[in-house]
Amino acid sequence: MVKRPTPSLGSDDEDGDNDVNRRRLDPLVRALLGHLPQAHAVWPPQERQKWLQLLSEAFGVIYKDAPDPPKGAAGASQHTGGPVQPPGQR
């Protein structure tokens, strides 16, 4: 990935307020945001895909997955594979 200058995420906007600072973004997400090109710049689809993949992997590191529901829990899908018939054609 091409290194680009990191925009200042700490500067205040016109109102003296900055949503990015108030949210206290994870440093990994901040670093990735710093690699975004300027708005309206050329950004090839392959490079965008690489960046999105990195962001997805970062989310996997930062956030926990919800626990799997216990087997047989109410509302759990009982589908065991194979083709699914449209409603009314079973």
Short mmCIF file of N, CA and C in Angstrom, two decimals:
data_model
loop_
_atom_site.label_atom_id
_atom_site.label_comp_id
_atom_site.label_asym_id
_atom_site.label_seq_id
_atom_site.Cartn_x
_atom_site.Cartn_y
_atom_site.Cartn_z
N MET A 1 0.85 -1.17 0.00
CA MET A 1 0.00 0.00 0.00
C MET A 1 0.90 1.23 0.00
N VAL A 2 0.49 2.24 -0.73
CA VAL A 2 1.25 3.47 -0.82
C VAL A 2 1.06 4.27 0.46
N LYS A 3 2.16 4.74 1.04
CA LYS A 3 2.07 5.56 2.25
C LYS A 3 1.69 6.97 1.86
N ARG A 4 0.73 7.52 2.55
CA ARG A 4 0.28 8.88 2.31
C ARG A 4 0.44 9.67 3.59
N PRO A 5 0.56 10.99 3.49
CA PRO A 5 0.65 11.79 4.71
C PRO A 5 -0.57 11.57 5.58
N THR A 6 -0.35 11.47 6.87
CA THR A 6 -1.45 11.28 7.81
C THR A 6 -2.13 12.60 8.09
N PRO A 7 -3.45 12.70 7.78
CA PRO A 7 -4.14 13.94 8.10
C PRO A 7 -4.24 14.10 9.61
N SER A 8 -4.32 15.32 10.05
CA SER A 8 -4.41 15.58 11.49
C SER A 8 -5.79 15.21 11.98
N LEU A 9 -5.86 14.15 12.77
CA LEU A 9 -7.14 13.73 13.33
C LEU A 9 -7.42 14.45 14.63
N GLY A 10 -6.47 15.25 15.10
CA GLY A 10 -6.64 15.94 16.37
C GLY A 10 -7.07 17.38 16.23
N SER A 11 -7.15 17.89 15.01
CA SER A 11 -7.50 19.30 14.85
C SER A 11 -9.01 19.48 14.97
N ASP A 12 -9.39 20.62 15.49
CA ASP A 12 -10.80 20.93 15.66
C ASP A 12 -11.38 21.43 14.35
N ASP A 13 -12.68 21.20 14.16
CA ASP A 13 -13.35 21.75 13.00
C ASP A 13 -13.75 23.18 13.28
N GLU A 14 -14.55 23.78 12.40
CA GLU A 14 -14.91 25.19 12.53
C GLU A 14 -15.58 25.51 13.86
N ASP A 15 -16.31 24.59 14.42
CA ASP A 15 -17.04 24.83 15.67
C ASP A 15 -16.18 24.54 16.90
N GLY A 16 -14.91 24.22 16.71
CA GLY A 16 -14.06 23.91 17.84
C GLY A 16 -14.37 22.54 18.43
N ASP A 17 -14.99 21.68 17.63
CA ASP A 17 -15.43 20.37 18.09
C ASP A 17 -14.93 19.34 17.09
N ASN A 18 -14.61 18.16 17.54
CA ASN A 18 -14.12 17.13 16.64
C ASN A 18 -14.71 15.79 17.05
N ASP A 19 -15.58 15.24 16.20
CA ASP A 19 -16.22 13.95 16.48
C ASP A 19 -15.22 12.82 16.62
N VAL A 20 -14.13 12.88 15.83
CA VAL A 20 -13.13 11.81 15.88
C VAL A 20 -12.51 11.74 17.26
N ASN A 21 -12.15 12.89 17.83
CA ASN A 21 -11.55 12.89 19.16
C ASN A 21 -12.53 12.44 20.23
N ARG A 22 -13.77 12.86 20.13
CA ARG A 22 -14.75 12.49 21.15
C ARG A 22 -15.02 10.99 21.14
N ARG A 23 -14.90 10.35 19.98
CA ARG A 23 -15.19 8.92 19.88
C ARG A 23 -14.06 8.06 20.44
N ARG A 24 -12.88 8.63 20.59
CA ARG A 24 -11.71 7.87 21.06
C ARG A 24 -11.52 6.59 20.25
N LEU A 25 -11.28 6.77 18.98
CA LEU A 25 -11.09 5.64 18.08
C LEU A 25 -9.88 4.81 18.48
N ASP A 26 -9.97 3.53 18.24
CA ASP A 26 -8.86 2.63 18.48
C ASP A 26 -7.67 3.08 17.62
N PRO A 27 -6.47 3.00 18.16
CA PRO A 27 -5.29 3.44 17.40
C PRO A 27 -5.12 2.72 16.07
N LEU A 28 -5.54 1.48 15.98
CA LEU A 28 -5.44 0.74 14.73
C LEU A 28 -6.36 1.35 13.66
N VAL A 29 -7.57 1.72 14.05
CA VAL A 29 -8.50 2.35 13.13
C VAL A 29 -7.99 3.73 12.75
N ARG A 30 -7.47 4.47 13.72
CA ARG A 30 -6.89 5.80 13.42
C ARG A 30 -5.78 5.67 12.39
N ALA A 31 -4.91 4.67 12.55
CA ALA A 31 -3.81 4.48 11.61
C ALA A 31 -4.35 4.20 10.20
N LEU A 32 -5.35 3.35 10.11
CA LEU A 32 -5.92 3.05 8.80
C LEU A 32 -6.59 4.26 8.18
N LEU A 33 -7.29 5.04 8.99
CA LEU A 33 -7.92 6.26 8.48
C LEU A 33 -6.86 7.23 7.97
N GLY A 34 -5.71 7.23 8.60
CA GLY A 34 -4.63 8.09 8.17
C GLY A 34 -4.07 7.71 6.81
N HIS A 35 -4.36 6.51 6.34
CA HIS A 35 -3.89 6.07 5.03
C HIS A 35 -4.92 6.27 3.93
N LEU A 36 -6.05 6.87 4.25
CA LEU A 36 -7.03 7.17 3.21
C LEU A 36 -6.51 8.30 2.32
N PRO A 37 -6.72 8.18 1.01
CA PRO A 37 -6.32 9.30 0.14
C PRO A 37 -7.25 10.48 0.32
N GLN A 38 -6.83 11.63 -0.17
CA GLN A 38 -7.66 12.81 -0.11
C GLN A 38 -8.96 12.57 -0.89
N ALA A 39 -10.02 13.25 -0.50
CA ALA A 39 -11.29 13.15 -1.22
C ALA A 39 -11.08 13.55 -2.68
N HIS A 40 -11.75 12.86 -3.56
CA HIS A 40 -11.73 13.10 -5.01
C HIS A 40 -10.41 12.70 -5.66
N ALA A 41 -9.51 12.06 -4.93
CA ALA A 41 -8.26 11.58 -5.51
C ALA A 41 -8.50 10.27 -6.23
N VAL A 42 -7.58 9.91 -7.10
CA VAL A 42 -7.64 8.61 -7.77
C VAL A 42 -7.23 7.55 -6.74
N TRP A 43 -8.07 6.51 -6.61
CA TRP A 43 -7.78 5.40 -5.70
C TRP A 43 -8.23 4.13 -6.39
N PRO A 44 -7.31 3.41 -7.01
CA PRO A 44 -7.69 2.22 -7.79
C PRO A 44 -8.47 1.21 -6.96
N PRO A 45 -9.41 0.53 -7.59
CA PRO A 45 -10.24 -0.45 -6.88
C PRO A 45 -9.44 -1.51 -6.13
N GLN A 46 -8.30 -1.95 -6.71
CA GLN A 46 -7.49 -2.97 -6.03
C GLN A 46 -6.94 -2.43 -4.72
N GLU A 47 -6.51 -1.17 -4.71
CA GLU A 47 -5.99 -0.55 -3.49
C GLU A 47 -7.11 -0.34 -2.48
N ARG A 48 -8.29 0.05 -2.94
CA ARG A 48 -9.44 0.20 -2.04
C ARG A 48 -9.76 -1.13 -1.38
N GLN A 49 -9.75 -2.19 -2.18
CA GLN A 49 -10.06 -3.52 -1.64
C GLN A 49 -9.05 -3.93 -0.58
N LYS A 50 -7.77 -3.66 -0.81
CA LYS A 50 -6.74 -3.98 0.19
C LYS A 50 -7.01 -3.22 1.49
N TRP A 51 -7.35 -1.93 1.36
CA TRP A 51 -7.60 -1.11 2.55
C TRP A 51 -8.82 -1.63 3.30
N LEU A 52 -9.87 -1.97 2.57
CA LEU A 52 -11.08 -2.49 3.23
C LEU A 52 -10.81 -3.83 3.92
N GLN A 53 -9.97 -4.67 3.31
CA GLN A 53 -9.61 -5.94 3.92
C GLN A 53 -8.84 -5.71 5.21
N LEU A 54 -7.91 -4.74 5.20
CA LEU A 54 -7.18 -4.41 6.42
C LEU A 54 -8.12 -3.91 7.50
N LEU A 55 -9.08 -3.07 7.13
CA LEU A 55 -10.05 -2.56 8.10
C LEU A 55 -10.87 -3.71 8.68
N SER A 56 -11.29 -4.63 7.83
CA SER A 56 -12.05 -5.78 8.30
C SER A 56 -11.24 -6.62 9.28
N GLU A 57 -9.97 -6.83 8.97
CA GLU A 57 -9.11 -7.61 9.86
C GLU A 57 -8.89 -6.86 11.18
N ALA A 58 -8.76 -5.54 11.10
CA ALA A 58 -8.60 -4.74 12.32
C ALA A 58 -9.83 -4.89 13.21
N PHE A 59 -11.01 -4.86 12.61
CA PHE A 59 -12.24 -5.04 13.39
C PHE A 59 -12.25 -6.41 14.07
N GLY A 60 -11.71 -7.41 13.40
CA GLY A 60 -11.63 -8.74 14.00
C GLY A 60 -10.72 -8.78 15.21
N VAL A 61 -9.72 -7.90 15.24
CA VAL A 61 -8.81 -7.82 16.38
C VAL A 61 -9.42 -6.99 17.50
N ILE A 62 -10.09 -5.90 17.14
CA ILE A 62 -10.60 -4.94 18.11
C ILE A 62 -11.87 -5.40 18.81
N TYR A 63 -12.80 -5.95 18.04
CA TYR A 63 -14.13 -6.27 18.56
C TYR A 63 -14.30 -7.77 18.77
N LYS A 64 -15.11 -8.11 19.76
CA LYS A 64 -15.42 -9.51 20.04
C LYS A 64 -16.66 -9.91 19.26
N ASP A 65 -16.73 -11.19 18.89
CA ASP A 65 -17.93 -11.72 18.25
C ASP A 65 -18.96 -12.04 19.32
N ALA A 66 -20.22 -11.98 18.94
CA ALA A 66 -21.28 -12.40 19.85
C ALA A 66 -21.17 -13.91 20.03
N PRO A 67 -21.44 -14.40 21.23
CA PRO A 67 -21.37 -15.86 21.43
C PRO A 67 -22.44 -16.56 20.60
N ASP A 68 -22.11 -17.77 20.17
CA ASP A 68 -23.08 -18.56 19.42
C ASP A 68 -24.22 -18.96 20.34
N PRO A 69 -25.47 -18.93 19.82
CA PRO A 69 -26.58 -19.37 20.66
C PRO A 69 -26.46 -20.87 20.94
N PRO A 70 -26.91 -21.31 22.10
CA PRO A 70 -26.85 -22.75 22.40
C PRO A 70 -27.69 -23.54 21.41
N LYS A 71 -27.24 -24.75 21.10
CA LYS A 71 -28.00 -25.59 20.17
C LYS A 71 -29.37 -25.90 20.75
N GLY A 72 -30.36 -25.84 19.88
CA GLY A 72 -31.73 -26.13 20.30
C GLY A 72 -32.41 -24.93 20.93
N ALA A 73 -31.76 -23.78 20.92
CA ALA A 73 -32.37 -22.58 21.51
C ALA A 73 -33.56 -22.14 20.67
N ALA A 74 -34.53 -21.56 21.33
CA ALA A 74 -35.72 -21.07 20.62
C ALA A 74 -35.30 -20.05 19.59
N GLY A 75 -35.85 -20.15 18.40
CA GLY A 75 -35.55 -19.21 17.35
C GLY A 75 -34.32 -19.55 16.54
N ALA A 76 -33.58 -20.58 16.95
CA ALA A 76 -32.39 -20.97 16.21
C ALA A 76 -32.82 -21.71 14.95
N SER A 77 -32.08 -21.52 13.89
CA SER A 77 -32.40 -22.17 12.62
C SER A 77 -32.17 -23.67 12.76
N GLN A 78 -33.08 -24.45 12.25
CA GLN A 78 -32.95 -25.90 12.29
C GLN A 78 -32.54 -26.46 10.93
N HIS A 79 -32.21 -25.58 9.97
CA HIS A 79 -31.83 -26.01 8.63
C HIS A 79 -30.50 -26.75 8.69
N THR A 80 -30.45 -27.95 8.11
CA THR A 80 -29.24 -28.77 8.18
C THR A 80 -28.52 -28.87 6.84
N GLY A 81 -28.88 -28.06 5.89
CA GLY A 81 -28.21 -28.09 4.60
C GLY A 81 -29.15 -28.51 3.50
N GLY A 82 -28.68 -28.49 2.28
CA GLY A 82 -29.49 -28.83 1.13
C GLY A 82 -30.28 -27.64 0.64
N PRO A 83 -30.98 -27.81 -0.47
CA PRO A 83 -31.72 -26.70 -1.05
C PRO A 83 -32.87 -26.24 -0.15
N VAL A 84 -33.11 -24.97 -0.18
CA VAL A 84 -34.21 -24.40 0.59
C VAL A 84 -35.36 -24.11 -0.35
N GLN A 85 -36.53 -24.65 -0.06
CA GLN A 85 -37.69 -24.44 -0.90
C GLN A 85 -38.35 -23.11 -0.56
N PRO A 86 -38.82 -22.38 -1.56
CA PRO A 86 -39.56 -21.14 -1.29
C PRO A 86 -40.80 -21.46 -0.46
N PRO A 87 -41.26 -20.49 0.36
CA PRO A 87 -42.46 -20.73 1.16
C PRO A 87 -43.64 -21.17 0.29
N GLY A 88 -44.41 -22.09 0.79
CA GLY A 88 -45.59 -22.59 0.08
C GLY A 88 -45.30 -23.72 -0.89
N GLN A 89 -44.06 -24.10 -1.07
CA GLN A 89 -43.70 -25.18 -2.02
C GLN A 89 -43.03 -26.34 -1.30
N ARG A 90 -43.29 -26.54 -0.05
CA ARG A 90 -42.66 -27.63 0.71
C ARG A 90 -43.47 -28.87 0.65
#
